[in-house]
């Protein structure tokens, strides 16, 4: 096991499930689809689900310049969590029920990317995180870019926790009559459904989009 990046990212409960190795943390971030972004705002803490991307040693998120949470998240300490649920863990007693999962918590100060070219490059990274279709779509206009706020959060303080395998039950229950096991959960992309208002000359599904069908959403 590698060293925790900071005191506050040291996993204490379920410490055997902690993953500090940056490459393994990065693999989970690559496999995730949604980030939950937590920020303290003037009217209290808020956590919102968002798309994200990974660029080198940074996690990137974006939103409207009118997004109150994004605005409040500039230059302050934020927390971003990415969660992948791999299964339901059914124990012999509900007290020991759990989930199999891969989750990452990133803490640190988010800063805005303001320079238009860097911002556009960041938007491409976020957009292409799940499916690389930026290059086959209309590029965003200058106004689109101006209306978007992009925040960068360094992965310096990132930690993962991974649970897999059987339920962990107590000795007194092991010879009892109650079932225990794991129900796997897999998210698979479906076939692309063409927009009902699509122009007839634009009916070719981009290969990257078509290629999603049948793929596990959390494969890297
Ligand atoms: C899908 C899912 C469902 C869960 N359901 C529950 C539940 O119902 N009840 C419950 O108590 N716990 C649940 N957990 C575990 C929960 O996320 C915490 O790990 C656990 O509650 C310990 O919290 P703590 O504050 O005592 O952790 P501590 O070990 O004290 O946390 C210290 C630091 O470790 C890191 N850390 C903690 N948890 C995680 C994590 N999950 N992923 C990455 N880094 C982490 C953070 O940096 C945190 O600041 C769930 C986890 C997942 C992924």
mmCIF file of C-alpha atoms and ligand atoms in Angstrom:
data_model
loop_
_atom_site.group_PDB
_atom_site.id
_atom_site.type_symbol
_atom_site.label_atom_id
_atom_site.label_comp_id
_atom_site.label_asym_id
_atom_site.label_seq_id
_atom_site.Cartn_x
_atom_site.Cartn_y
_atom_site.Cartn_z
ATOM 1 C CA UNK A 1 0.000 0.000 0.000
ATOM 2 C CA UNK A 2 1.315 3.483 -0.806
ATOM 3 C CA UNK A 3 1.195 6.407 1.622
ATOM 4 C CA UNK A 4 -1.974 8.492 2.024
ATOM 5 C CA UNK A 5 -1.551 11.870 0.360
ATOM 6 C CA UNK A 6 -2.738 13.770 3.464
ATOM 7 C CA UNK A 7 -4.087 13.280 6.951
ATOM 8 C CA UNK A 8 -7.632 14.042 5.886
ATOM 9 C CA UNK A 9 -7.556 11.534 3.051
ATOM 10 C CA UNK A 10 -6.400 8.710 5.304
ATOM 11 C CA UNK A 11 -9.113 6.064 5.405
ATOM 12 C CA UNK A 12 -9.662 4.990 9.001
ATOM 13 C CA UNK A 13 -12.843 2.915 8.775
ATOM 14 C CA UNK A 14 -12.320 -0.060 6.472
ATOM 15 C CA UNK A 15 -8.666 0.942 6.137
ATOM 16 C CA UNK A 16 -7.918 -2.361 4.370
ATOM 17 C CA UNK A 17 -10.074 -1.085 1.482
ATOM 18 C CA UNK A 18 -8.080 2.097 0.981
ATOM 19 C CA UNK A 19 -6.276 2.637 -2.311
ATOM 20 C CA UNK A 20 -3.713 5.432 -2.381
ATOM 21 C CA UNK A 21 -1.766 4.397 -5.473
ATOM 22 C CA UNK A 22 -2.373 7.319 -7.912
ATOM 23 C CA UNK A 23 -2.458 4.980 -10.932
ATOM 24 C CA UNK A 24 -5.197 2.833 -9.384
ATOM 25 C CA UNK A 25 -7.110 5.926 -8.295
ATOM 26 C CA UNK A 26 -6.822 7.231 -11.850
ATOM 27 C CA UNK A 27 -8.137 3.932 -13.261
ATOM 28 C CA UNK A 28 -11.281 4.276 -11.144
ATOM 29 C CA UNK A 29 -11.717 7.901 -12.201
ATOM 30 C CA UNK A 30 -11.382 6.809 -15.830
ATOM 31 C CA UNK A 31 -14.095 4.193 -15.256
ATOM 32 C CA UNK A 32 -16.539 6.562 -13.535
ATOM 33 C CA UNK A 33 -19.273 8.505 -15.272
ATOM 34 C CA UNK A 34 -20.676 10.926 -12.693
ATOM 35 C CA UNK A 35 -18.979 13.005 -10.012
ATOM 36 C CA UNK A 36 -20.756 14.399 -6.969
ATOM 37 C CA UNK A 37 -19.341 17.833 -6.259
ATOM 38 C CA UNK A 38 -19.640 19.210 -2.733
ATOM 39 C CA UNK A 39 -19.200 22.884 -1.947
ATOM 40 C CA UNK A 40 -19.965 25.064 1.078
ATOM 41 C CA UNK A 41 -22.102 27.974 -0.110
ATOM 42 C CA UNK A 42 -23.555 31.011 1.657
ATOM 43 C CA UNK A 43 -26.843 29.188 2.139
ATOM 44 C CA UNK A 44 -25.284 25.920 3.311
ATOM 45 C CA UNK A 45 -23.444 22.915 1.877
ATOM 46 C CA UNK A 46 -24.625 21.487 -1.426
ATOM 47 C CA UNK A 47 -23.655 18.368 -3.386
ATOM 48 C CA UNK A 48 -24.542 18.196 -7.074
ATOM 49 C CA UNK A 49 -24.001 15.425 -9.642
ATOM 50 C CA UNK A 50 -21.884 16.476 -12.608
ATOM 51 C CA UNK A 51 -19.972 15.229 -15.629
ATOM 52 C CA UNK A 52 -16.198 15.375 -15.276
ATOM 53 C CA UNK A 53 -12.966 14.699 -17.080
ATOM 54 C CA UNK A 54 -9.392 13.931 -16.132
ATOM 55 C CA UNK A 55 -6.530 15.913 -17.632
ATOM 56 C CA UNK A 56 -3.102 14.838 -16.425
ATOM 57 C CA UNK A 57 -3.058 15.508 -12.697
ATOM 58 C CA UNK A 58 -6.314 17.477 -12.638
ATOM 59 C CA UNK A 59 -10.001 16.664 -12.396
ATOM 60 C CA UNK A 60 -12.132 19.031 -14.485
ATOM 61 C CA UNK A 61 -15.783 19.996 -14.069
ATOM 62 C CA UNK A 62 -17.894 22.518 -15.925
ATOM 63 C CA UNK A 63 -21.202 24.308 -15.638
ATOM 64 C CA UNK A 64 -23.047 27.445 -16.558
ATOM 65 C CA UNK A 65 -21.549 30.716 -15.348
ATOM 66 C CA UNK A 66 -24.960 31.073 -13.661
ATOM 67 C CA UNK A 67 -24.433 27.854 -11.657
ATOM 68 C CA UNK A 68 -24.356 28.998 -8.030
ATOM 69 C CA UNK A 69 -22.418 25.980 -6.808
ATOM 70 C CA UNK A 70 -19.751 26.327 -9.500
ATOM 71 C CA UNK A 71 -19.382 30.023 -8.725
ATOM 72 C CA UNK A 72 -19.095 29.291 -5.012
ATOM 73 C CA UNK A 73 -16.543 26.561 -5.759
ATOM 74 C CA UNK A 74 -13.906 28.911 -7.176
ATOM 75 C CA UNK A 75 -10.770 29.234 -5.058
ATOM 76 C CA UNK A 76 -12.228 27.375 -2.099
ATOM 77 C CA UNK A 77 -11.856 23.913 -0.615
ATOM 78 C CA UNK A 78 -14.223 21.471 -2.359
ATOM 79 C CA UNK A 79 -14.819 17.734 -2.321
ATOM 80 C CA UNK A 80 -15.545 15.619 -5.403
ATOM 81 C CA UNK A 81 -16.665 11.997 -5.128
ATOM 82 C CA UNK A 82 -16.912 9.458 -7.937
ATOM 83 C CA UNK A 83 -18.798 6.250 -7.154
ATOM 84 C CA UNK A 84 -19.210 3.031 -9.107
ATOM 85 C CA UNK A 85 -21.523 0.418 -7.579
ATOM 86 C CA UNK A 86 -20.498 -3.109 -8.578
ATOM 87 C CA UNK A 87 -22.971 -5.124 -6.555
ATOM 88 C CA UNK A 88 -25.323 -5.522 -3.660
ATOM 89 C CA UNK A 89 -23.844 -7.450 -0.748
ATOM 90 C CA UNK A 90 -26.566 -9.364 1.082
ATOM 91 C CA UNK A 91 -25.471 -10.599 4.469
ATOM 92 C CA UNK A 92 -27.051 -13.070 6.859
ATOM 93 C CA UNK A 93 -28.241 -10.081 8.911
ATOM 94 C CA UNK A 94 -29.106 -6.601 7.542
ATOM 95 C CA UNK A 95 -26.555 -5.060 9.902
ATOM 96 C CA UNK A 96 -23.822 -6.506 7.661
ATOM 97 C CA UNK A 97 -25.442 -5.726 4.308
ATOM 98 C CA UNK A 98 -23.156 -3.679 2.110
ATOM 99 C CA UNK A 99 -22.272 -2.856 -1.480
ATOM 100 C CA UNK A 100 -19.322 -3.736 -3.617
ATOM 101 C CA UNK A 101 -17.940 -0.528 -5.003
ATOM 102 C CA UNK A 102 -15.074 1.556 -6.306
ATOM 103 C CA UNK A 103 -15.168 5.127 -5.035
ATOM 104 C CA UNK A 104 -12.794 8.054 -5.128
ATOM 105 C CA UNK A 105 -12.767 11.154 -2.952
ATOM 106 C CA UNK A 106 -10.793 14.181 -4.139
ATOM 107 C CA UNK A 107 -10.334 17.167 -1.865
ATOM 108 C CA UNK A 108 -8.612 20.459 -2.534
ATOM 109 C CA UNK A 109 -8.947 23.956 -3.893
ATOM 110 C CA UNK A 110 -10.703 24.326 -7.231
ATOM 111 C CA UNK A 111 -9.564 27.080 -9.552
ATOM 112 C CA UNK A 112 -11.184 28.434 -12.684
ATOM 113 C CA UNK A 113 -9.710 27.995 -16.140
ATOM 114 C CA UNK A 114 -10.393 31.371 -17.753
ATOM 115 C CA UNK A 115 -8.146 31.498 -20.807
ATOM 116 C CA UNK A 116 -10.454 30.653 -23.758
ATOM 117 C CA UNK A 117 -8.157 28.134 -25.498
ATOM 118 C CA UNK A 118 -7.341 26.271 -22.296
ATOM 119 C CA UNK A 119 -11.007 26.366 -21.349
ATOM 120 C CA UNK A 120 -12.060 24.914 -24.702
ATOM 121 C CA UNK A 121 -9.443 22.175 -24.378
ATOM 122 C CA UNK A 122 -10.783 21.383 -20.898
ATOM 123 C CA UNK A 123 -14.344 21.236 -22.218
ATOM 124 C CA UNK A 124 -13.240 18.689 -24.822
ATOM 125 C CA UNK A 125 -11.680 16.532 -22.096
ATOM 126 C CA UNK A 126 -14.887 16.629 -20.019
ATOM 127 C CA UNK A 127 -17.063 16.000 -23.062
ATOM 128 C CA UNK A 128 -14.954 13.097 -24.303
ATOM 129 C CA UNK A 129 -14.588 11.424 -20.892
ATOM 130 C CA UNK A 130 -17.448 9.013 -21.583
ATOM 131 C CA UNK A 131 -17.430 9.016 -25.370
ATOM 132 C CA UNK A 132 -15.015 10.806 -27.687
ATOM 133 C CA UNK A 133 -17.477 12.652 -29.938
ATOM 134 C CA UNK A 134 -16.227 16.264 -29.684
ATOM 135 C CA UNK A 135 -14.516 16.049 -33.066
ATOM 136 C CA UNK A 136 -17.628 14.767 -34.858
ATOM 137 C CA UNK A 137 -19.969 17.465 -33.474
ATOM 138 C CA UNK A 138 -20.288 21.203 -34.159
ATOM 139 C CA UNK A 139 -17.571 22.952 -32.170
ATOM 140 C CA UNK A 140 -18.818 25.277 -29.413
ATOM 141 C CA UNK A 141 -19.039 28.958 -30.286
ATOM 142 C CA UNK A 142 -17.088 31.688 -28.498
ATOM 143 C CA UNK A 143 -20.313 32.547 -26.696
ATOM 144 C CA UNK A 144 -20.809 28.915 -25.583
ATOM 145 C CA UNK A 145 -17.319 28.980 -24.079
ATOM 146 C CA UNK A 146 -17.890 32.380 -22.431
ATOM 147 C CA UNK A 147 -21.121 31.108 -20.877
ATOM 148 C CA UNK A 148 -19.338 28.124 -19.322
ATOM 149 C CA UNK A 149 -17.345 28.042 -16.112
ATOM 150 C CA UNK A 150 -14.634 25.371 -15.907
ATOM 151 C CA UNK A 151 -12.986 24.402 -12.637
ATOM 152 C CA UNK A 152 -9.799 22.422 -12.208
ATOM 153 C CA UNK A 153 -9.146 20.411 -9.049
ATOM 154 C CA UNK A 154 -5.658 18.904 -8.575
ATOM 155 C CA UNK A 155 -5.596 15.173 -7.861
ATOM 156 C CA UNK A 156 -3.000 15.759 -5.151
ATOM 157 C CA UNK A 157 -5.385 14.752 -2.381
ATOM 158 C CA UNK A 158 -7.182 11.815 -3.960
ATOM 159 C CA UNK A 159 -7.975 8.502 -2.317
ATOM 160 C CA UNK A 160 -10.002 5.497 -3.378
ATOM 161 C CA UNK A 161 -11.865 2.874 -1.426
ATOM 162 C CA UNK A 162 -12.679 -0.459 -3.018
ATOM 163 C CA UNK A 163 -14.907 -3.209 -1.670
ATOM 164 C CA UNK A 164 -15.341 -6.524 -3.408
ATOM 165 C CA UNK A 165 -16.200 -10.077 -2.505
ATOM 166 C CA UNK A 166 -18.502 -11.781 -0.048
ATOM 167 C CA UNK A 167 -20.467 -10.402 2.861
ATOM 168 C CA UNK A 168 -18.563 -10.311 6.125
ATOM 169 C CA UNK A 169 -20.805 -11.961 8.711
ATOM 170 C CA UNK A 170 -20.377 -12.880 12.341
ATOM 171 C CA UNK A 171 -19.328 -16.317 13.574
ATOM 172 C CA UNK A 172 -22.690 -16.862 15.331
ATOM 173 C CA UNK A 173 -24.505 -16.588 11.974
ATOM 174 C CA UNK A 174 -22.270 -18.799 9.852
ATOM 175 C CA UNK A 175 -24.167 -22.060 10.494
ATOM 176 C CA UNK A 176 -27.602 -20.382 10.525
ATOM 177 C CA UNK A 177 -30.434 -20.679 7.965
ATOM 178 C CA UNK A 178 -30.057 -17.237 6.405
ATOM 179 C CA UNK A 179 -28.884 -16.663 2.822
ATOM 180 C CA UNK A 180 -25.866 -14.547 2.026
ATOM 181 C CA UNK A 181 -24.214 -13.537 -1.217
ATOM 182 C CA UNK A 182 -23.648 -10.841 -3.814
ATOM 183 C CA UNK A 183 -25.922 -9.519 -6.573
ATOM 184 C CA UNK A 184 -23.658 -8.018 -9.260
ATOM 185 C CA UNK A 185 -24.664 -4.734 -10.872
ATOM 186 C CA UNK A 186 -23.511 -3.915 -14.400
ATOM 187 C CA UNK A 187 -24.412 -0.799 -16.405
ATOM 188 C CA UNK A 188 -24.482 -1.483 -20.130
ATOM 189 C CA UNK A 189 -24.975 1.209 -22.793
ATOM 190 C CA UNK A 190 -27.880 0.557 -25.173
ATOM 191 C CA UNK A 191 -28.198 1.135 -28.918
ATOM 192 C CA UNK A 192 -28.197 4.827 -29.884
ATOM 193 C CA UNK A 193 -31.706 6.209 -30.598
ATOM 194 C CA UNK A 194 -31.735 8.806 -33.362
ATOM 195 C CA UNK A 195 -33.383 12.135 -32.468
ATOM 196 C CA UNK A 196 -36.923 12.378 -33.801
ATOM 197 C CA UNK A 197 -36.172 15.769 -35.410
ATOM 198 C CA UNK A 198 -32.936 14.686 -37.104
ATOM 199 C CA UNK A 199 -32.282 16.125 -40.569
ATOM 200 C CA UNK A 200 -32.270 13.251 -43.117
ATOM 201 C CA UNK A 201 -28.792 14.232 -44.285
ATOM 202 C CA UNK A 202 -27.361 13.774 -40.805
ATOM 203 C CA UNK A 203 -28.425 10.237 -40.087
ATOM 204 C CA UNK A 204 -25.014 8.634 -39.692
ATOM 205 C CA UNK A 205 -24.373 7.812 -36.050
ATOM 206 C CA UNK A 206 -20.793 8.868 -35.155
ATOM 207 C CA UNK A 207 -18.661 5.720 -34.809
ATOM 208 C CA UNK A 208 -17.686 6.553 -31.233
ATOM 209 C CA UNK A 209 -21.363 6.895 -30.268
ATOM 210 C CA UNK A 210 -22.436 3.732 -32.127
ATOM 211 C CA UNK A 211 -19.533 1.934 -30.479
ATOM 212 C CA UNK A 212 -21.032 2.415 -27.017
ATOM 213 C CA UNK A 213 -23.777 -0.146 -27.606
ATOM 214 C CA UNK A 214 -23.257 -3.222 -25.471
ATOM 215 C CA UNK A 215 -20.282 -1.746 -23.622
ATOM 216 C CA UNK A 216 -19.995 -1.719 -19.859
ATOM 217 C CA UNK A 217 -20.299 1.937 -18.805
ATOM 218 C CA UNK A 218 -17.531 1.429 -16.251
ATOM 219 C CA UNK A 219 -14.989 -0.283 -18.488
ATOM 220 C CA UNK A 220 -11.876 1.758 -19.130
HETATM 221 C C1 LIG B 1 -21.949 2.963 -2.752
HETATM 222 C C2 LIG B 1 -21.499 3.156 -1.328
HETATM 223 C C3 LIG B 1 -22.413 3.040 -0.305
HETATM 224 C C4 LIG B 1 -22.016 3.224 1.011
HETATM 225 N N1 LIG B 1 -22.951 3.159 1.996
HETATM 226 C C5 LIG B 1 -22.610 3.455 3.274
HETATM 227 C C6 LIG B 1 -23.594 3.523 4.308
HETATM 228 O O1 LIG B 1 -24.786 3.349 4.078
HETATM 229 N N2 LIG B 1 -23.174 3.777 5.560
HETATM 230 C C7 LIG B 1 -21.870 4.013 5.845
HETATM 231 O O2 LIG B 1 -21.528 4.270 7.033
HETATM 232 N N3 LIG B 1 -20.921 3.957 4.899
HETATM 233 C C8 LIG B 1 -21.263 3.706 3.626
HETATM 234 N N4 LIG B 1 -20.296 3.684 2.637
HETATM 235 C C9 LIG B 1 -18.912 3.888 3.039
HETATM 236 C C10 LIG B 1 -18.650 5.378 3.228
HETATM 237 O O3 LIG B 1 -18.373 5.951 1.961
HETATM 238 C C11 LIG B 1 -17.449 5.628 4.133
HETATM 239 O O4 LIG B 1 -16.273 5.053 3.594
HETATM 240 C C12 LIG B 1 -17.665 5.072 5.525
HETATM 241 O O5 LIG B 1 -18.927 5.463 6.024
HETATM 242 C C13 LIG B 1 -16.589 5.563 6.475
HETATM 243 O O6 LIG B 1 -16.799 6.933 6.756
HETATM 244 P P1 LIG B 1 -15.838 7.659 7.804
HETATM 245 O O7 LIG B 1 -16.138 9.101 7.755
HETATM 246 O O8 LIG B 1 -15.889 6.929 9.094
HETATM 247 O O9 LIG B 1 -14.466 7.348 7.051
HETATM 248 P P2 LIG B 1 -13.011 7.712 7.388
HETATM 249 O O10 LIG B 1 -12.220 6.476 7.128
HETATM 250 O O11 LIG B 1 -12.872 8.390 8.710
HETATM 251 O O12 LIG B 1 -12.715 8.775 6.241
HETATM 252 C C14 LIG B 1 -11.469 9.418 6.196
HETATM 253 C C15 LIG B 1 -11.189 9.816 4.792
HETATM 254 O O13 LIG B 1 -11.119 8.653 3.970
HETATM 255 C C16 LIG B 1 -11.621 8.942 2.665
HETATM 256 N N5 LIG B 1 -12.807 8.106 2.385
HETATM 257 C C17 LIG B 1 -13.778 7.719 3.227
HETATM 258 N N6 LIG B 1 -14.721 6.974 2.595
HETATM 259 C C18 LIG B 1 -14.322 6.914 1.311
HETATM 260 C C19 LIG B 1 -14.866 6.301 0.157
HETATM 261 N N7 LIG B 1 -16.027 5.617 0.184
HETATM 262 N N8 LIG B 1 -14.186 6.420 -1.003
HETATM 263 C C20 LIG B 1 -13.007 7.096 -1.067
HETATM 264 N N9 LIG B 1 -12.461 7.692 -0.002
HETATM 265 C C21 LIG B 1 -13.095 7.612 1.168
HETATM 266 C C22 LIG B 1 -11.984 10.433 2.678
HETATM 267 O O14 LIG B 1 -10.878 11.189 2.235
HETATM 268 C C23 LIG B 1 -12.251 10.706 4.133
HETATM 269 O O15 LIG B 1 -12.089 12.060 4.465
HETATM 270 C C24 LIG B 1 -20.666 3.500 1.314
HETATM 271 C C25 LIG B 1 -19.739 3.610 0.285
HETATM 272 C C26 LIG B 1 -20.150 3.461 -1.027
HETATM 273 C C27 LIG B 1 -19.140 3.641 -2.126
#
